Coordinates of C-alpha atoms and ligand atoms in Angstrom, one line a residue:
M1 CA 127.0 61.3 127.4
A2 CA 129.1 58.8 129.4
V3 CA 130.2 55.4 128.4
Q4 CA 127.4 53.1 129.2
S5 CA 129.5 50.0 129.0
A6 CA 133.3 49.2 129.4
I7 CA 135.5 46.2 129.5
V8 CA 138.7 46.4 131.4
V9 CA 141.2 43.8 130.9
G10 CA 143.6 43.7 134.3
A11 CA 142.8 44.2 137.8
G12 CA 146.1 45.7 139.0
V13 CA 146.5 49.2 140.5
A14 CA 145.5 50.7 136.6
G15 CA 142.6 48.3 136.0
L16 CA 140.9 48.6 139.1
T17 CA 141.0 52.5 139.7
A18 CA 139.9 52.7 135.9
A19 CA 136.7 50.5 137.1
L20 CA 136.1 52.6 140.0
S21 CA 136.7 56.1 138.1
L22 CA 134.4 54.8 135.3
A23 CA 131.7 53.7 137.4
E24 CA 131.6 56.9 139.4
T25 CA 130.4 58.5 136.1
G26 CA 127.9 55.9 135.4
T27 CA 129.9 53.4 133.1
Q28 CA 128.7 49.6 134.0
V29 CA 132.2 47.9 134.1
T30 CA 133.4 44.7 133.6
V31 CA 136.9 43.7 134.6
L32 CA 138.6 40.8 133.0
E33 CA 141.8 39.3 135.3
Q34 CA 143.9 36.3 134.4
S35 CA 144.7 35.5 138.1
A36 CA 142.2 33.1 140.0
Q37 CA 142.7 35.0 142.8
M38 CA 144.1 38.3 143.9
S39 CA 147.3 37.3 145.8
E40 CA 149.5 39.7 147.0
V41 CA 152.3 40.8 144.6
G42 CA 155.7 42.7 145.0
A43 CA 156.6 44.6 148.1
G44 CA 156.2 48.5 149.0
L45 CA 155.0 51.1 147.1
Q46 CA 155.1 55.0 147.8
I47 CA 151.8 56.8 146.8
S48 CA 152.7 60.2 146.3
A49 CA 150.1 63.2 146.7
N50 CA 148.9 63.1 143.2
G51 CA 147.8 59.5 143.4
A52 CA 146.4 59.9 146.9
R53 CA 144.1 62.7 145.7
V54 CA 142.4 60.3 143.2
L55 CA 142.3 57.5 145.8
D56 CA 140.4 60.0 148.3
K57 CA 138.0 61.0 145.5
L58 CA 137.1 57.1 145.0
G59 CA 136.8 57.1 148.8
V60 CA 140.0 54.5 149.1
L61 CA 142.1 56.8 151.0
P62 CA 140.3 56.5 154.1
L63 CA 141.0 52.8 153.9
L64 CA 144.9 53.2 153.5
T65 CA 145.4 56.1 156.1
C66 CA 144.8 54.2 158.9
D67 CA 147.6 51.5 157.8
W68 CA 150.2 53.3 156.1
L69 CA 153.3 55.4 157.2
Q70 CA 153.1 58.9 156.2
P71 CA 157.0 59.3 155.9
E72 CA 158.5 62.6 157.5
C73 CA 160.9 63.2 154.4
V74 CA 162.7 61.4 151.7
T75 CA 166.2 61.5 152.6
L76 CA 169.3 61.2 149.8
A77 CA 172.2 59.7 151.9
S78 CA 175.7 58.3 151.0
G79 CA 176.1 54.8 150.3
A80 CA 179.5 54.9 151.5
T81 CA 179.1 56.6 154.8
L82 CA 175.5 56.4 155.4
A83 CA 175.6 60.2 155.9
D84 CA 172.5 62.3 154.8
L85 CA 173.0 64.2 151.9
T86 CA 169.6 66.2 152.0
S87 CA 165.9 65.8 152.5
I88 CA 162.7 67.0 151.1
P89 CA 160.0 67.4 153.7
L90 CA 156.8 65.1 153.2
G91 CA 154.6 64.3 156.3
R92 CA 152.3 67.2 157.4
A93 CA 154.2 69.9 155.5
G94 CA 154.0 68.0 152.3
A95 CA 150.2 67.4 152.7
T96 CA 149.5 71.2 153.2
R97 CA 151.9 71.7 150.3
W98 CA 150.4 69.5 147.7
G99 CA 146.7 69.3 149.3
A100 CA 147.0 65.4 149.9
P101 CA 149.0 63.0 151.8
Y102 CA 152.4 60.8 150.7
G103 CA 152.4 57.6 152.0
V104 CA 154.1 54.3 152.1
L105 CA 152.2 50.9 152.1
H106 CA 152.5 47.1 151.0
R107 CA 151.1 46.5 147.7
S108 CA 148.6 44.3 149.1
T109 CA 147.3 47.0 151.4
L110 CA 146.4 49.0 148.1
Q111 CA 145.2 46.5 146.2
N112 CA 142.8 45.0 149.1
A113 CA 141.4 48.5 149.5
L114 CA 140.5 48.8 145.6
L115 CA 139.1 45.6 145.6
R116 CA 136.8 46.4 148.6
K117 CA 135.5 49.2 146.8
V118 CA 135.3 47.5 143.5
D119 CA 133.3 44.6 145.4
E120 CA 130.9 47.1 146.8
N121 CA 129.9 48.9 143.7
P122 CA 127.1 47.4 142.0
R123 CA 128.3 49.0 138.4
I124 CA 131.4 46.9 138.4
S125 CA 131.8 43.2 137.7
L126 CA 135.3 41.4 138.3
K127 CA 135.8 38.3 136.6
L128 CA 138.6 36.4 137.7
A129 CA 140.6 33.4 136.1
T130 CA 140.1 35.2 132.8
R131 CA 143.1 35.1 130.9
I132 CA 143.1 37.0 127.5
E133 CA 145.4 35.5 125.2
S134 CA 144.4 36.9 121.5
P135 CA 142.4 39.5 122.1
S136 CA 139.7 41.3 119.8
K137 CA 136.8 43.4 120.6
E138 CA 134.3 40.2 120.1
A139 CA 136.4 37.8 122.1
L140 CA 136.6 40.4 125.0
E141 CA 132.7 41.1 124.6
A142 CA 132.2 37.2 124.7
E143 CA 134.4 36.7 127.8
A144 CA 132.7 39.5 129.6
G145 CA 129.0 38.6 128.4
T146 CA 128.2 42.1 127.5
R147 CA 128.6 44.5 124.8
A148 CA 130.9 47.5 125.5
N149 CA 131.7 50.9 123.9
L150 CA 134.9 51.5 125.7
F151 CA 137.9 48.6 126.0
V152 CA 140.7 49.7 128.4
G153 CA 144.1 47.4 128.2
A154 CA 145.0 47.8 131.6
D155 CA 147.4 44.3 131.6
G156 CA 150.9 45.6 132.6
V157 CA 154.0 45.6 130.9
W158 CA 153.8 42.3 128.9
S159 CA 150.1 43.8 127.8
K160 CA 148.4 41.4 125.1
M161 CA 146.0 44.6 124.6
R162 CA 148.6 46.3 122.9
S163 CA 148.2 44.0 119.9
L164 CA 145.1 45.9 119.3
V165 CA 146.7 49.4 118.8
E166 CA 148.5 50.0 115.8
G167 CA 151.9 51.6 116.5
A168 CA 151.9 50.5 120.0
G169 CA 155.4 50.2 121.7
E170 CA 156.7 47.1 122.9
A171 CA 158.4 45.8 126.3
R172 CA 162.1 46.4 126.4
F173 CA 164.7 45.6 129.0
S174 CA 166.0 48.5 130.3
G175 CA 169.5 47.6 131.3
F176 CA 168.9 47.7 134.9
V177 CA 167.6 45.1 137.7
A178 CA 165.8 45.5 141.1
W179 CA 166.9 43.2 144.2
R180 CA 163.8 43.5 146.5
F181 CA 163.9 42.6 150.2
V182 CA 161.6 42.7 153.0
I183 CA 162.9 42.4 156.5
P184 CA 161.2 42.2 160.1
E185 CA 161.5 45.8 161.5
K186 CA 162.7 44.5 164.6
D187 CA 165.7 42.7 162.7
A188 CA 166.4 46.0 160.7
P189 CA 169.8 47.8 161.8
T190 CA 169.4 51.2 163.5
F191 CA 170.8 52.8 160.5
I192 CA 167.6 52.4 158.6
P193 CA 165.3 55.3 159.6
R194 CA 161.8 54.1 160.6
N195 CA 160.1 57.5 160.1
R196 CA 161.1 58.3 156.5
V197 CA 161.9 57.2 152.9
T198 CA 166.1 56.9 152.5
A199 CA 167.7 56.6 149.3
F200 CA 171.2 55.6 149.7
T201 CA 173.2 56.7 146.5
G202 CA 176.3 55.3 145.1
P203 CA 177.8 55.0 141.6
D204 CA 175.8 53.1 139.3
A205 CA 173.3 51.9 142.2
H206 CA 171.0 53.0 144.9
V207 CA 169.2 51.3 147.5
V208 CA 165.6 52.7 148.8
C209 CA 164.2 51.6 152.2
Y210 CA 161.2 52.3 154.0
P211 CA 159.0 50.9 156.8
L212 CA 155.8 49.0 155.9
R213 CA 154.1 50.0 159.1
E214 CA 151.1 47.8 158.6
V215 CA 153.3 44.7 158.5
G216 CA 155.8 45.6 160.8
A217 CA 158.8 45.2 158.1
I218 CA 161.2 47.4 156.2
N219 CA 161.1 47.3 152.4
L220 CA 164.4 47.4 150.6
V221 CA 165.1 47.9 146.9
A222 CA 168.4 48.0 145.3
I223 CA 168.9 49.0 141.8
S224 CA 171.8 48.8 139.6
A225 CA 172.6 47.8 136.0
G226 CA 172.3 44.3 135.2
E227 CA 172.2 41.9 132.4
D228 CA 168.8 41.0 130.3
P229 CA 167.1 38.0 131.5
G230 CA 164.5 37.5 128.9
A231 CA 160.9 37.8 129.4
A232 CA 161.2 37.0 133.1
W233 CA 159.8 39.3 135.7
S234 CA 160.7 38.0 139.5
I235 CA 163.2 35.6 139.8
S236 CA 164.7 34.1 143.1
P237 CA 168.3 34.4 142.9
T238 CA 170.8 32.0 144.2
E239 CA 173.2 32.7 147.0
E240 CA 175.9 33.1 144.6
E241 CA 174.1 35.5 142.8
R242 CA 173.3 37.7 145.2
R243 CA 176.8 37.8 146.8
A244 CA 177.9 38.6 142.9
F245 CA 175.5 41.2 143.0
V246 CA 176.6 43.0 146.1
T247 CA 180.3 42.5 145.2
R248 CA 179.9 44.0 141.9
A249 CA 177.2 46.7 142.4
L250 CA 178.0 48.1 145.8
S251 CA 181.7 48.1 145.8
G252 CA 182.9 50.7 148.1
W253 CA 179.7 50.9 150.1
S254 CA 179.3 50.7 153.8
R255 CA 180.1 47.3 155.1
Q256 CA 176.7 47.4 157.1
L257 CA 174.8 48.0 154.4
C258 CA 176.4 45.1 152.5
D259 CA 175.8 42.9 155.3
L260 CA 172.3 43.4 155.6
L261 CA 171.7 42.9 151.9
L262 CA 173.9 39.7 152.1
S263 CA 172.1 38.5 155.2
A264 CA 168.4 39.5 154.1
P265 CA 166.1 36.6 153.5
Q266 CA 164.4 35.7 150.4
P267 CA 165.4 38.3 148.1
T268 CA 163.6 38.7 144.7
W269 CA 165.2 39.9 141.5
W270 CA 163.1 42.0 139.2
P271 CA 164.5 42.7 135.6
L272 CA 163.0 46.3 135.0
F273 CA 161.3 46.6 131.7
G274 CA 160.0 49.6 130.4
V275 CA 157.5 50.2 127.2
S276 CA 158.8 52.0 124.2
D277 CA 157.1 55.0 122.9
G278 CA 153.9 54.4 120.8
H279 CA 150.3 54.8 120.1
W280 CA 148.1 54.1 123.2
T281 CA 144.5 54.2 121.7
D282 CA 143.1 53.1 118.3
S283 CA 141.3 56.5 118.1
R284 CA 137.9 54.8 118.2
D285 CA 137.1 53.0 121.5
L286 CA 140.1 51.2 122.8
V287 CA 143.0 52.5 125.2
L288 CA 146.0 51.2 127.1
I289 CA 146.8 52.7 130.5
G290 CA 149.4 52.2 133.3
D291 CA 152.2 50.0 132.2
A292 CA 150.5 48.6 129.5
A293 CA 151.0 52.0 127.8
H294 CA 154.1 53.3 129.4
A295 CA 155.7 51.2 132.0
M296 CA 158.7 53.3 133.3
L297 CA 161.7 52.6 135.5
P298 CA 160.9 53.3 139.3
F299 CA 163.7 56.0 139.9
A300 CA 160.7 58.8 140.6
A301 CA 158.4 56.1 142.3
Q302 CA 155.6 57.2 140.1
G303 CA 154.8 54.1 137.6
A304 CA 151.8 53.1 139.9
V305 CA 150.6 56.5 140.3
M306 CA 150.6 57.5 136.9
A307 CA 148.3 54.5 136.5
I308 CA 146.0 56.1 139.0
E309 CA 146.3 59.5 137.2
D310 CA 145.4 57.7 134.0
A311 CA 142.3 56.1 135.0
Y312 CA 140.7 59.2 136.5
D313 CA 141.6 61.5 133.6
L314 CA 140.4 58.8 131.3
A315 CA 137.1 58.7 133.1
A316 CA 136.5 62.3 133.1
M317 CA 137.4 62.7 129.4
V318 CA 135.2 60.1 128.0
S319 CA 132.2 61.2 130.4
S320 CA 132.3 64.8 128.9
I321 CA 132.7 64.0 125.0
P322 CA 132.2 61.6 122.3
V323 CA 134.3 58.4 123.0
G324 CA 136.7 58.3 119.8
A325 CA 137.6 62.3 120.3
A326 CA 137.8 61.8 124.0
L327 CA 140.8 58.9 123.6
V328 CA 142.7 61.3 121.2
R329 CA 142.7 64.1 123.8
Y330 CA 143.2 61.7 126.5
E331 CA 146.3 60.5 124.7
A332 CA 147.7 63.8 123.9
M333 CA 147.1 65.0 127.3
R334 CA 148.5 62.1 129.1
R335 CA 151.5 61.5 126.8
A336 CA 152.9 65.1 127.7
R337 CA 152.3 64.4 131.5
V338 CA 154.1 60.9 131.2
A339 CA 156.9 62.0 129.3
K340 CA 157.7 64.7 131.9
V341 CA 157.8 62.4 134.8
R342 CA 159.9 59.6 132.9
A343 CA 162.3 62.5 132.1
R344 CA 162.3 63.5 136.0
G345 CA 162.9 59.7 136.8
D346 CA 166.0 59.8 134.3
F347 CA 167.3 62.9 136.2
N348 CA 166.8 61.3 139.4
R349 CA 168.8 58.3 138.2
F350 CA 171.5 60.7 136.8
A351 CA 171.9 62.6 140.4
Y352 CA 171.5 59.0 142.4
H353 CA 174.0 57.4 140.3
A354 CA 176.5 59.9 139.9
R355 CA 180.3 59.2 140.5
G356 CA 183.4 61.4 140.6
P357 CA 183.2 65.2 139.8
V358 CA 179.3 65.1 139.1
R359 CA 178.9 63.5 142.6
I360 CA 180.8 66.1 144.2
A361 CA 179.0 68.9 142.4
R362 CA 175.7 67.1 143.4
D363 CA 176.4 67.3 147.1
A364 CA 177.7 70.7 146.7
V365 CA 174.3 71.7 145.2
F366 CA 172.4 69.9 148.0
A367 CA 174.3 71.4 150.8
V368 CA 173.3 74.8 149.8
S369 CA 169.6 74.1 148.5
P370 CA 167.0 74.4 151.2
A371 CA 164.5 71.9 151.6
S372 CA 161.6 74.2 150.7
R373 CA 163.2 74.8 146.9
L374 CA 163.8 71.2 146.6
A375 CA 160.1 70.4 147.5
A376 CA 159.0 73.4 145.0
K377 CA 160.7 71.4 142.4
L378 CA 158.4 68.9 142.8
D379 CA 155.0 70.6 142.6
W380 CA 154.2 70.1 139.0
I381 CA 154.2 66.4 139.8
Y382 CA 152.7 66.0 143.5
G383 CA 150.2 68.9 142.8
Y384 CA 148.7 67.5 139.6
Q385 CA 145.0 67.5 139.6
A386 CA 143.8 64.4 137.6
G387 CA 140.2 64.9 136.2
V388 CA 140.8 68.7 135.7
Q389 CA 141.1 69.1 132.1
P390 CA 143.2 71.8 130.6
A391 CA 141.2 74.8 128.8
Ligands
LIG1 C1 161.2 47.8 142.1 C2 159.5 48.4 141.8 C3 159.5 49.8 142.6 C4 158.4 50.2 142.4 N1 157.8 51.2 143.2 C5 156.8 52.0 143.0 C6 156.4 53.3 143.9 O1 156.9 53.3 145.1 N2 155.3 54.2 143.6 C7 154.9 53.8 142.0 O2 153.8 54.5 141.9 N3 155.2 52.8 141.4 C8 156.3 52.1 141.9 N4 156.5 50.9 140.8 C9 155.7 50.8 139.6 C10 154.3 50.0 139.8 O3 154.6 48.9 140.3 C11 153.9 49.9 138.3 O4 153.9 50.9 137.8 C12 152.4 49.6 138.6 O5 152.1 48.1 139.7 C13 151.6 49.4 137.2 O6 150.4 48.8 137.6 P1 149.5 48.2 136.4 O7 148.2 47.9 136.7 O8 149.5 49.0 135.1 O9 150.0 46.8 136.1 P2 150.2 45.6 136.7 O10 150.5 46.0 138.1 O11 151.1 44.5 136.3 O12 148.7 44.8 136.4 C14 148.6 44.1 135.3 C15 147.3 43.2 135.9 O13 146.7 42.4 134.5 C16 146.7 41.2 134.6 N5 146.8 40.7 133.6 C17 147.9 40.8 132.6 N6 147.9 40.2 131.8 C18 146.7 39.6 131.4 C19 145.9 38.8 130.4 N7 146.4 38.7 129.2 N8 144.7 38.7 130.9 C20 144.1 39.2 131.7 N9 144.7 39.7 132.8 C21 145.9 40.1 132.6 C22 147.7 40.8 135.7 O14 147.5 39.7 136.3 C23 147.8 42.2 136.5 O15 146.8 41.9 137.5 C24 157.5 50.2 141.3 C25 157.9 49.3 140.2 C26 159.1 48.3 140.5 C27 159.5 47.1 139.5

């Protein structure tokens, strides 16, 4: 009963994982991607166990584990003093607990691994330099050169495919901006741990850093409130803008950390957009996945991992029941999951950016909470089994 032919728009994490997942169920897949060549995008990515489990099922994980770093833990630290506040064990303990590893890597490492598996798969055809401007199902079939009984919009936060779904959400500026830096590991100061993910926290801002082992670098992302830049995605800030950001967002922070952000080469400024609540399917044969459906802020580091789960859950659903009914069920199931993950991100934002008495209470809770209890609170996220449908 599997879908015979599918057209996927977008060859990001969502689109490539969807192509592999659908092909595994016997579907012929054509992926339409606007870029002429798949160049590396962005910087670092954390892939938690719930995403790694899917990548393993698709044969992608072995291409990553030789390159990526499995952090020993994720540590919350004070942005003012650099002192550790609490840690959640990852590494071997996490892999045992959640049944799959947690890794950090450069985005291009994941993208190249997905592309390799796509290239090897005779059921998948990838058409580059194919931008879909005004989508209709007929136009997509004409571009793909084939008829399809499933259309998948995996074209990111600025999705054009959303126009085919009545009542779909829209991209909205979140009020936050991210500053991204990659610095050679040899130039990084010693207060940046080389074996873990560290989130330095402070009032209204936080800085996440972790090593990108395969490129010998440290990935740094600073997030704070910022102004609406319009529909821009990533921008290179001037020296003056960078100084203004550090002065405003990191006032009272450790001088060492501020100096690092002031001196790091070539920062990129990413206004953070989310997608408002709305429908993801037309209940017939078209569905949005990944950021096109539900772009979220990176406070729980789950956007790409949700795209991976979406892809695998979608393929499992359309291979077991008729496509229209499958899409309705898919949307209901994934909506509940994504909403819960988004809420966890909101909680992290509240905890990371706490100030005054809230911060004092937070630190007191951290001080008495055993690491195992903190890890247990993440079981429902990292232990998720994509492709296994609830009864
Ligand atoms: C600062 C920051 C840090 C993050 N950290 C993490 C993290 O640690 N872990 C995590 O899981 N997530 C993280 N995320 C989120 C993650 O980056 C995204 O959720 C994920 O990349 C979304 O993948 P996607 O495939 O849905 O969309 P995209 O990556 O945007 O891919 C969309 C694809 O569609 C193509 N496309 C777009 N429009 C068209 C068109 N009209 N026609 C044809 N092709 C088109 C694009 O070229 C692109 O290839 C982070 C995000 C940010 C901003």
